[in-house]
Amino acid sequence: MLDDLKYIHQIDSSGALQIAADVAKQLRHKFEPLALGSEVHNVVYAAMGGSALAARLSTSWPKYKVPFEIITDYHLPAYVGEKTLVIAASYSGNTEETISAFREALDKKAELVVIASGGKLEELAHQHNVPFIKLPTASQPRFAALYCFKALIDILESVGFVQANEMDKELELAAQHLEESIKGWLVDVPTAQNAAKQLALELAGTSPVVYSGSVLWPAAYKWKISFNENAKNVAWANSYPEFCHNEFIGWASHPVEKPYSIVDLHSSFDNDRIVKRFEIVDRLLSGKRPAAHAVIAEGNTLLEQLVWTVVFGDFVSLYVGILNGVDPTPVDLVEKLKAELNN
């Protein structure tokens, strides 16, 4: 089925696989430089869903010189004030939680930046003279995650929280590595040579549970999002070592025949103790849960491995969506929920 190009294009009528094929260019996008005002002592990134993923990725990669917190809620922490940089990010610009956080940041007189493609947040940014980064158009927020990531890095460079020259070089190398990797996952690459199609066939018809160490945790969480939205599939994610303190025990009472699949994401940057935990858990849970599918992140740097793992997961989930017979792009239930909230 995954080598039937006519069938695939019929199901993927919105072209999600082609969007995924072009994603590396997002790491090269040049945003307009920002002129930010007062000195800031900490950063709060307010966003939901795919827009929040950019911040999750960044927390695994740069070495922040100041505290950085991600808020996925209507309200900002009490400590936010004039020395806080609040980044309000929403691909559509109409995410109500992020708009609420934006208004609170105004009230608290925080330093503000908006990342959006338009919508209400763009209007508010212009109305209040708030620096605004306009995202290029994409069909869904999850397909613009690396645009948001690049915009965030540009903001952090502008306030001196990360080193510009080093970041730009590493971003370009990551883009090159990603482009080469994607060639092996494209829709016209037969299943026999296509690792993304092969794993999709293994995971189809199951509820995937994705595990990683802390360095790849943002990627593991993105796998969960991708299965939810692209494949219309329930999925879960967790990270080591936290998994070993609670969820690990839960597998003891679940027979192997339950409809789960396990994906373990591994990085060469994983702590040695994390590596050992994975080995011990596999042994102790043998026969108590399905055998794990190991995905070894490819790349010379952590950034290369992060984006490689994220995009590989995108392709896997898109192919699972095809196997599920669903168009990966629309998220009709989310739109219905928003419509009812607005009534």
Tab-separated table of C-alpha atoms in Angstrom:
chain	number	residue	atom	x	y	z
A	1	MET	CA	0.000	0.000	0.000
A	2	LEU	CA	2.811	2.454	0.825
A	3	ASP	CA	4.316	1.929	-2.623
A	4	ASP	CA	1.027	2.711	-4.394
A	5	LEU	CA	1.715	6.362	-5.254
A	6	LYS	CA	-1.728	6.923	-6.763
A	7	TYR	CA	-3.428	5.734	-3.578
A	8	ILE	CA	-1.102	7.778	-1.364
A	9	HIS	CA	-1.751	11.005	-3.289
A	10	GLN	CA	-5.481	10.280	-3.186
A	11	ILE	CA	-5.438	9.990	0.625
A	12	ASP	CA	-2.890	12.781	1.175
A	13	SER	CA	-4.963	15.231	-0.839
A	14	SER	CA	-3.545	18.262	0.999
A	15	GLY	CA	0.070	17.337	0.245
A	16	ALA	CA	1.385	16.816	3.780
A	17	LEU	CA	4.150	14.500	2.565
A	18	GLN	CA	5.420	17.174	0.180
A	19	ILE	CA	5.417	19.753	2.979
A	20	ALA	CA	7.465	17.366	5.127
A	21	ALA	CA	9.879	16.864	2.230
A	22	ASP	CA	10.641	20.607	2.139
A	23	VAL	CA	10.930	21.215	5.889
A	24	ALA	CA	14.732	21.670	6.028
A	25	LYS	CA	14.427	25.096	4.399
A	26	GLN	CA	12.706	26.353	7.548
A	27	LEU	CA	16.020	26.231	9.406
A	28	ARG	CA	17.498	28.650	6.843
A	29	HIS	CA	14.702	31.215	6.856
A	30	LYS	CA	15.842	34.794	7.449
A	31	PHE	CA	13.575	36.803	9.714
A	32	GLU	CA	13.776	40.567	10.065
A	33	PRO	CA	16.132	41.519	12.933
A	34	LEU	CA	14.444	42.890	16.041
A	35	ALA	CA	15.396	45.887	18.138
A	36	LEU	CA	14.449	45.011	21.695
A	37	GLY	CA	14.513	47.564	24.459
A	38	SER	CA	15.266	47.024	28.116
A	39	GLU	CA	17.592	44.486	29.653
A	40	VAL	CA	15.834	41.229	30.496
A	41	HIS	CA	16.665	38.706	33.184
A	42	ASN	CA	14.466	35.755	32.158
A	43	VAL	CA	12.371	34.486	29.241
A	44	VAL	CA	8.817	33.143	29.175
A	45	TYR	CA	7.547	31.511	25.982
A	46	ALA	CA	3.742	31.356	25.793
A	47	ALA	CA	2.347	28.999	23.155
A	48	MET	CA	0.257	25.901	22.552
A	49	GLY	CA	0.556	22.782	20.410
A	50	GLY	CA	2.950	22.910	17.477
A	51	SER	CA	3.923	26.495	18.256
A	52	ALA	CA	5.142	25.406	21.693
A	53	LEU	CA	7.318	22.698	20.171
A	54	ALA	CA	9.882	25.290	19.048
A	55	ALA	CA	10.606	26.198	22.649
A	56	ARG	CA	10.746	22.556	23.710
A	57	LEU	CA	13.381	21.916	21.032
A	58	SER	CA	15.384	24.951	22.060
A	59	THR	CA	15.574	23.891	25.695
A	60	SER	CA	17.476	20.744	24.673
A	61	TRP	CA	19.885	22.593	22.421
A	62	PRO	CA	21.222	26.051	23.401
A	63	LYS	CA	22.900	26.693	26.696
A	64	TYR	CA	20.701	29.414	28.123
A	65	LYS	CA	22.311	32.184	30.127
A	66	VAL	CA	19.012	33.063	31.823
A	67	PRO	CA	15.980	31.152	33.152
A	68	PHE	CA	13.621	30.024	30.366
A	69	GLU	CA	10.086	28.744	30.980
A	70	ILE	CA	7.427	27.458	28.581
A	71	ILE	CA	3.811	28.331	29.429
A	72	THR	CA	0.958	26.366	27.821
A	73	ASP	CA	-1.892	28.088	29.635
A	74	TYR	CA	-3.964	31.274	29.814
A	75	HIS	CA	-1.926	32.829	32.614
A	76	LEU	CA	1.675	33.894	33.142
A	77	PRO	CA	3.687	33.156	36.297
A	78	ALA	CA	3.498	35.723	39.082
A	79	TYR	CA	7.205	36.554	38.710
A	80	VAL	CA	6.765	38.035	35.213
A	81	GLY	CA	7.580	41.744	35.212
A	82	GLU	CA	9.501	44.480	33.431
A	83	LYS	CA	12.711	42.415	33.303
A	84	THR	CA	10.977	39.428	31.676
A	85	LEU	CA	10.973	38.810	27.930
A	86	VAL	CA	7.617	37.241	27.029
A	87	ILE	CA	7.458	35.605	23.607
A	88	ALA	CA	3.848	35.008	22.552
A	89	ALA	CA	3.809	32.466	19.719
A	90	SER	CA	0.795	31.230	17.779
A	91	TYR	CA	0.957	30.131	14.165
A	92	SER	CA	-2.594	31.279	13.424
A	93	GLY	CA	-2.337	34.285	15.708
A	94	ASN	CA	-5.751	33.396	17.124
A	95	THR	CA	-4.906	30.925	19.903
A	96	GLU	CA	-6.981	32.133	22.846
A	97	GLU	CA	-4.579	30.926	25.549
A	98	THR	CA	-1.682	32.793	23.933
A	99	ILE	CA	-3.742	35.943	23.415
A	100	SER	CA	-4.642	35.853	27.119
A	101	ALA	CA	-0.953	35.514	28.042
A	102	PHE	CA	-0.100	38.400	25.695
A	103	ARG	CA	-2.616	40.678	27.444
A	104	GLU	CA	-1.237	39.724	30.857
A	105	ALA	CA	2.288	40.512	29.659
A	106	LEU	CA	1.103	43.970	28.614
A	107	ASP	CA	-0.446	44.532	32.039
A	108	LYS	CA	2.774	43.432	33.731
A	109	LYS	CA	4.816	45.752	31.463
A	110	ALA	CA	7.006	42.859	30.338
A	111	GLU	CA	9.251	43.086	27.275
A	112	LEU	CA	7.144	41.484	24.533
A	113	VAL	CA	7.683	39.808	21.158
A	114	VAL	CA	5.026	38.120	19.021
A	115	ILE	CA	5.577	35.226	16.599
A	116	ALA	CA	2.599	34.525	14.309
A	117	SER	CA	1.504	34.295	10.697
A	118	GLY	CA	-1.257	36.849	11.230
A	119	GLY	CA	-4.545	36.865	13.107
A	120	LYS	CA	-5.474	38.689	16.296
A	121	LEU	CA	-1.942	38.591	17.712
A	122	GLU	CA	-0.577	40.468	14.710
A	123	GLU	CA	-3.282	43.113	15.182
A	124	LEU	CA	-2.474	43.427	18.890
A	125	ALA	CA	1.265	43.608	18.229
A	126	HIS	CA	0.841	46.499	15.802
A	127	GLN	CA	-1.703	48.193	18.070
A	128	HIS	CA	0.676	48.155	21.048
A	129	ASN	CA	3.936	48.660	19.104
A	130	VAL	CA	5.195	45.199	20.056
A	131	PRO	CA	7.994	43.680	17.918
A	132	PHE	CA	6.434	41.161	15.534
A	133	ILE	CA	7.915	38.220	13.612
A	134	LYS	CA	5.698	37.091	10.748
A	135	LEU	CA	5.807	33.381	9.972
A	136	PRO	CA	5.568	32.127	6.387
A	137	THR	CA	2.331	30.430	5.381
A	138	ALA	CA	1.842	26.732	6.132
A	139	SER	CA	-1.279	24.581	6.020
A	140	GLN	CA	-1.147	23.647	9.725
A	141	PRO	CA	0.848	24.916	12.748
A	142	ARG	CA	2.594	21.568	13.178
A	143	PHE	CA	4.094	21.952	9.701
A	144	ALA	CA	5.662	25.283	10.709
A	145	ALA	CA	7.377	24.082	13.893
A	146	LEU	CA	10.903	24.641	12.560
A	147	TYR	CA	9.945	28.136	11.355
A	148	CYS	CA	8.933	28.905	14.954
A	149	PHE	CA	12.157	27.336	16.187
A	150	LYS	CA	14.269	29.485	13.846
A	151	ALA	CA	12.313	32.617	14.853
A	152	LEU	CA	12.928	31.855	18.529
A	153	ILE	CA	16.664	31.376	17.958
A	154	ASP	CA	16.792	34.706	16.092
A	155	ILE	CA	15.108	36.425	19.050
A	156	LEU	CA	17.534	34.863	21.516
A	157	GLU	CA	20.440	35.972	19.335
A	158	SER	CA	19.114	39.538	19.280
A	159	VAL	CA	19.196	39.759	23.087
A	160	GLY	CA	22.565	38.024	23.357
A	161	PHE	CA	21.335	34.847	25.020
A	162	VAL	CA	22.947	32.651	22.346
A	163	GLN	CA	25.999	33.221	20.128
A	164	ALA	CA	24.876	34.191	16.620
A	165	ASN	CA	27.842	32.972	14.558
A	166	GLU	CA	27.957	29.569	16.213
A	167	MET	CA	24.185	29.118	15.931
A	168	ASP	CA	24.009	30.080	12.255
A	169	LYS	CA	26.745	27.607	11.352
A	170	GLU	CA	25.139	24.802	13.324
A	171	LEU	CA	21.701	25.529	11.844
A	172	GLU	CA	23.085	25.325	8.300
A	173	LEU	CA	24.819	22.010	8.994
A	174	ALA	CA	21.599	20.670	10.513
A	175	ALA	CA	19.630	21.772	7.439
A	176	GLN	CA	22.104	20.042	5.115
A	177	HIS	CA	22.025	16.844	7.167
A	178	LEU	CA	18.227	16.886	7.260
A	179	GLU	CA	17.934	17.381	3.493
A	180	GLU	CA	20.117	14.341	2.833
A	181	SER	CA	18.200	12.212	5.333
A	182	ILE	CA	14.785	13.152	3.944
A	183	LYS	CA	15.769	11.785	0.530
A	184	GLY	CA	15.511	8.280	1.986
A	185	TRP	CA	12.000	8.825	3.404
A	186	LEU	CA	10.292	10.328	0.354
A	187	VAL	CA	7.085	8.839	-0.968
A	188	ASP	CA	8.693	7.507	-4.163
A	189	VAL	CA	11.358	5.548	-2.241
A	190	PRO	CA	10.163	1.905	-2.077
A	191	THR	CA	9.360	0.394	1.298
A	192	ALA	CA	12.295	-2.002	1.030
A	193	GLN	CA	14.692	0.985	1.145
A	194	ASN	CA	12.535	3.396	3.189
A	195	ALA	CA	13.010	3.265	6.984
A	196	ALA	CA	10.010	5.548	7.636
A	197	LYS	CA	7.637	3.317	5.663
A	198	GLN	CA	9.031	0.199	7.319
A	199	LEU	CA	8.459	1.528	10.835
A	200	ALA	CA	4.996	2.811	9.884
A	201	LEU	CA	3.988	-0.704	8.850
A	202	GLU	CA	5.153	-1.991	12.247
A	203	LEU	CA	3.221	0.672	14.186
A	204	ALA	CA	-0.026	0.784	12.187
A	205	GLY	CA	-3.018	-0.572	14.089
A	206	THR	CA	-1.424	0.080	17.485
A	207	SER	CA	-1.290	2.883	20.030
A	208	PRO	CA	2.371	3.988	20.039
A	209	VAL	CA	4.177	4.811	23.264
A	210	VAL	CA	7.354	6.810	22.620
A	211	TYR	CA	10.237	6.978	25.087
A	212	SER	CA	13.492	8.923	25.097
A	213	GLY	CA	16.162	10.309	27.362
A	214	SER	CA	15.988	13.965	28.365
A	215	VAL	CA	17.989	15.272	25.388
A	216	LEU	CA	15.500	13.864	22.843
A	217	TRP	CA	12.407	14.449	24.982
A	218	PRO	CA	11.159	17.325	22.776
A	219	ALA	CA	11.389	14.999	19.773
A	220	ALA	CA	9.545	12.225	21.625
A	221	TYR	CA	6.772	14.672	22.485
A	222	LYS	CA	6.623	15.725	18.821
A	223	TRP	CA	6.182	12.075	17.824
A	224	LYS	CA	3.133	11.969	20.101
A	225	ILE	CA	1.730	15.161	18.523
A	226	SER	CA	2.406	13.845	15.026
A	227	PHE	CA	0.623	10.552	15.662
A	228	ASN	CA	-2.329	12.401	17.180
A	229	GLU	CA	-2.710	14.897	14.344
A	230	ASN	CA	-1.231	13.255	11.243
A	231	ALA	CA	-2.366	9.672	11.840
A	232	LYS	CA	-5.467	10.509	13.942
A	233	ASN	CA	-4.021	7.966	16.362
A	234	VAL	CA	-3.895	7.921	20.167
A	235	ALA	CA	-0.258	7.987	21.319
A	236	TRP	CA	1.745	8.702	24.457
A	237	ALA	CA	5.261	9.868	25.279
A	238	ASN	CA	7.487	9.910	28.344
A	239	SER	CA	11.148	10.414	29.145
A	240	TYR	CA	13.838	8.639	31.127
A	241	PRO	CA	14.710	8.720	33.975
A	242	GLU	CA	11.225	9.852	35.135
A	243	PHE	CA	9.632	6.834	33.435
A	244	CYS	CA	11.614	4.536	35.731
A	245	HIS	CA	9.981	6.009	38.839
A	246	ASN	CA	6.320	5.349	37.967
A	247	GLU	CA	5.131	4.418	34.454
A	248	PHE	CA	7.656	1.579	34.331
A	249	ILE	CA	5.635	-0.287	36.981
A	250	GLY	CA	2.403	0.123	35.019
A	251	TRP	CA	3.579	-2.194	32.274
A	252	ALA	CA	3.737	-5.107	34.722
A	253	SER	CA	-0.065	-5.529	34.676
A	254	HIS	CA	-0.600	-5.100	30.930
A	255	PRO	CA	-0.373	-8.247	28.810
A	256	VAL	CA	1.790	-8.098	25.711
A	257	GLU	CA	-1.245	-8.651	23.468
A	258	LYS	CA	-2.652	-5.233	24.339
A	259	PRO	CA	-2.647	-3.022	21.204
A	260	TYR	CA	0.418	-0.951	22.088
A	261	SER	CA	3.723	-0.483	20.329
A	262	ILE	CA	6.910	0.849	21.902
A	263	VAL	CA	9.365	3.226	20.237
A	264	ASP	CA	12.624	4.032	22.026
A	265	LEU	CA	14.476	7.102	20.736
A	266	HIS	CA	18.215	6.967	21.409
A	267	SER	CA	20.889	9.651	21.099
A	268	SER	CA	24.669	9.433	21.286
A	269	PHE	CA	24.313	12.411	23.666
A	270	ASP	CA	22.273	10.384	26.171
A	271	ASN	CA	23.745	10.190	29.660
A	272	ASP	CA	25.447	6.843	30.318
A	273	ARG	CA	23.002	6.166	33.140
A	274	ILE	CA	20.083	6.713	30.753
A	275	VAL	CA	21.594	4.176	28.342
A	276	LYS	CA	21.887	1.676	31.190
A	277	ARG	CA	18.292	2.329	32.290
A	278	PHE	CA	16.990	1.534	28.795
A	279	GLU	CA	18.939	-1.746	28.795
A	280	ILE	CA	17.674	-2.794	32.233
A	281	VAL	CA	14.057	-1.817	31.499
A	282	ASP	CA	14.064	-3.841	28.268
A	283	ARG	CA	15.256	-6.883	30.207
A	284	LEU	CA	12.884	-6.497	33.168
A	285	LEU	CA	9.835	-5.881	30.976
A	286	SER	CA	10.607	-8.627	28.487
A	287	GLY	CA	7.374	-10.586	27.996
A	288	LYS	CA	5.350	-7.939	29.832
A	289	ARG	CA	5.106	-5.448	26.971
A	290	PRO	CA	5.754	-5.449	23.217
A	291	ALA	CA	9.406	-5.424	22.186
A	292	ALA	CA	10.642	-1.871	21.608
A	293	HIS	CA	11.426	-0.481	18.167
A	294	ALA	CA	14.762	1.309	18.619
A	295	VAL	CA	15.318	4.513	16.637
A	296	ILE	CA	18.922	5.731	16.723
A	297	ALA	CA	19.125	9.477	16.075
A	298	GLU	CA	21.532	10.331	13.263
A	299	GLY	CA	23.790	13.388	13.191
A	300	ASN	CA	27.062	14.726	14.536
A	301	THR	CA	25.541	17.410	16.780
A	302	LEU	CA	22.612	17.407	19.166
A	303	LEU	CA	20.728	19.831	16.915
A	304	GLU	CA	21.197	17.534	13.921
A	305	GLN	CA	19.911	14.616	15.965
A	306	LEU	CA	16.934	16.577	17.320
A	307	VAL	CA	15.632	17.761	13.962
A	308	TRP	CA	16.436	14.401	12.334
A	309	THR	CA	14.360	12.598	14.965
A	310	VAL	CA	11.491	15.091	14.751
A	311	VAL	CA	11.200	14.895	10.973
A	312	PHE	CA	11.684	11.123	10.822
A	313	GLY	CA	8.746	10.897	13.237
A	314	ASP	CA	6.726	13.192	10.984
A	315	PHE	CA	7.246	10.875	8.017
A	316	VAL	CA	6.458	7.763	10.065
A	317	SER	CA	3.216	9.303	11.367
A	318	LEU	CA	2.217	10.506	7.898
A	319	TYR	CA	2.642	7.005	6.514
A	320	VAL	CA	0.651	5.572	9.438
A	321	GLY	CA	-2.069	8.074	8.541
A	322	ILE	CA	-2.048	6.741	4.974
A	323	LEU	CA	-2.330	3.181	6.315
A	324	ASN	CA	-5.216	4.353	8.527
A	325	GLY	CA	-6.925	5.728	5.414
A	326	VAL	CA	-7.059	9.318	6.719
A	327	ASP	CA	-5.918	12.594	5.183
A	328	PRO	CA	-3.074	13.656	7.504
A	329	THR	CA	-3.666	17.407	7.227
A	330	PRO	CA	-7.182	18.295	8.504
A	331	VAL	CA	-7.870	18.370	12.241
A	332	ASP	CA	-11.644	18.668	12.082
A	333	LEU	CA	-12.300	17.878	15.748
A	334	VAL	CA	-9.972	20.682	16.856
A	335	GLU	CA	-11.824	23.112	14.593
A	336	LYS	CA	-15.187	21.946	15.974
A	337	LEU	CA	-13.914	22.413	19.524
A	338	LYS	CA	-12.764	25.961	18.740
A	339	ALA	CA	-16.101	26.761	17.094
A	340	GLU	CA	-18.049	25.588	20.133
A	341	LEU	CA	-15.779	27.555	22.472
A	342	ASN	CA	-16.501	30.669	20.414
A	343	ASN	CA	-20.292	30.204	20.575
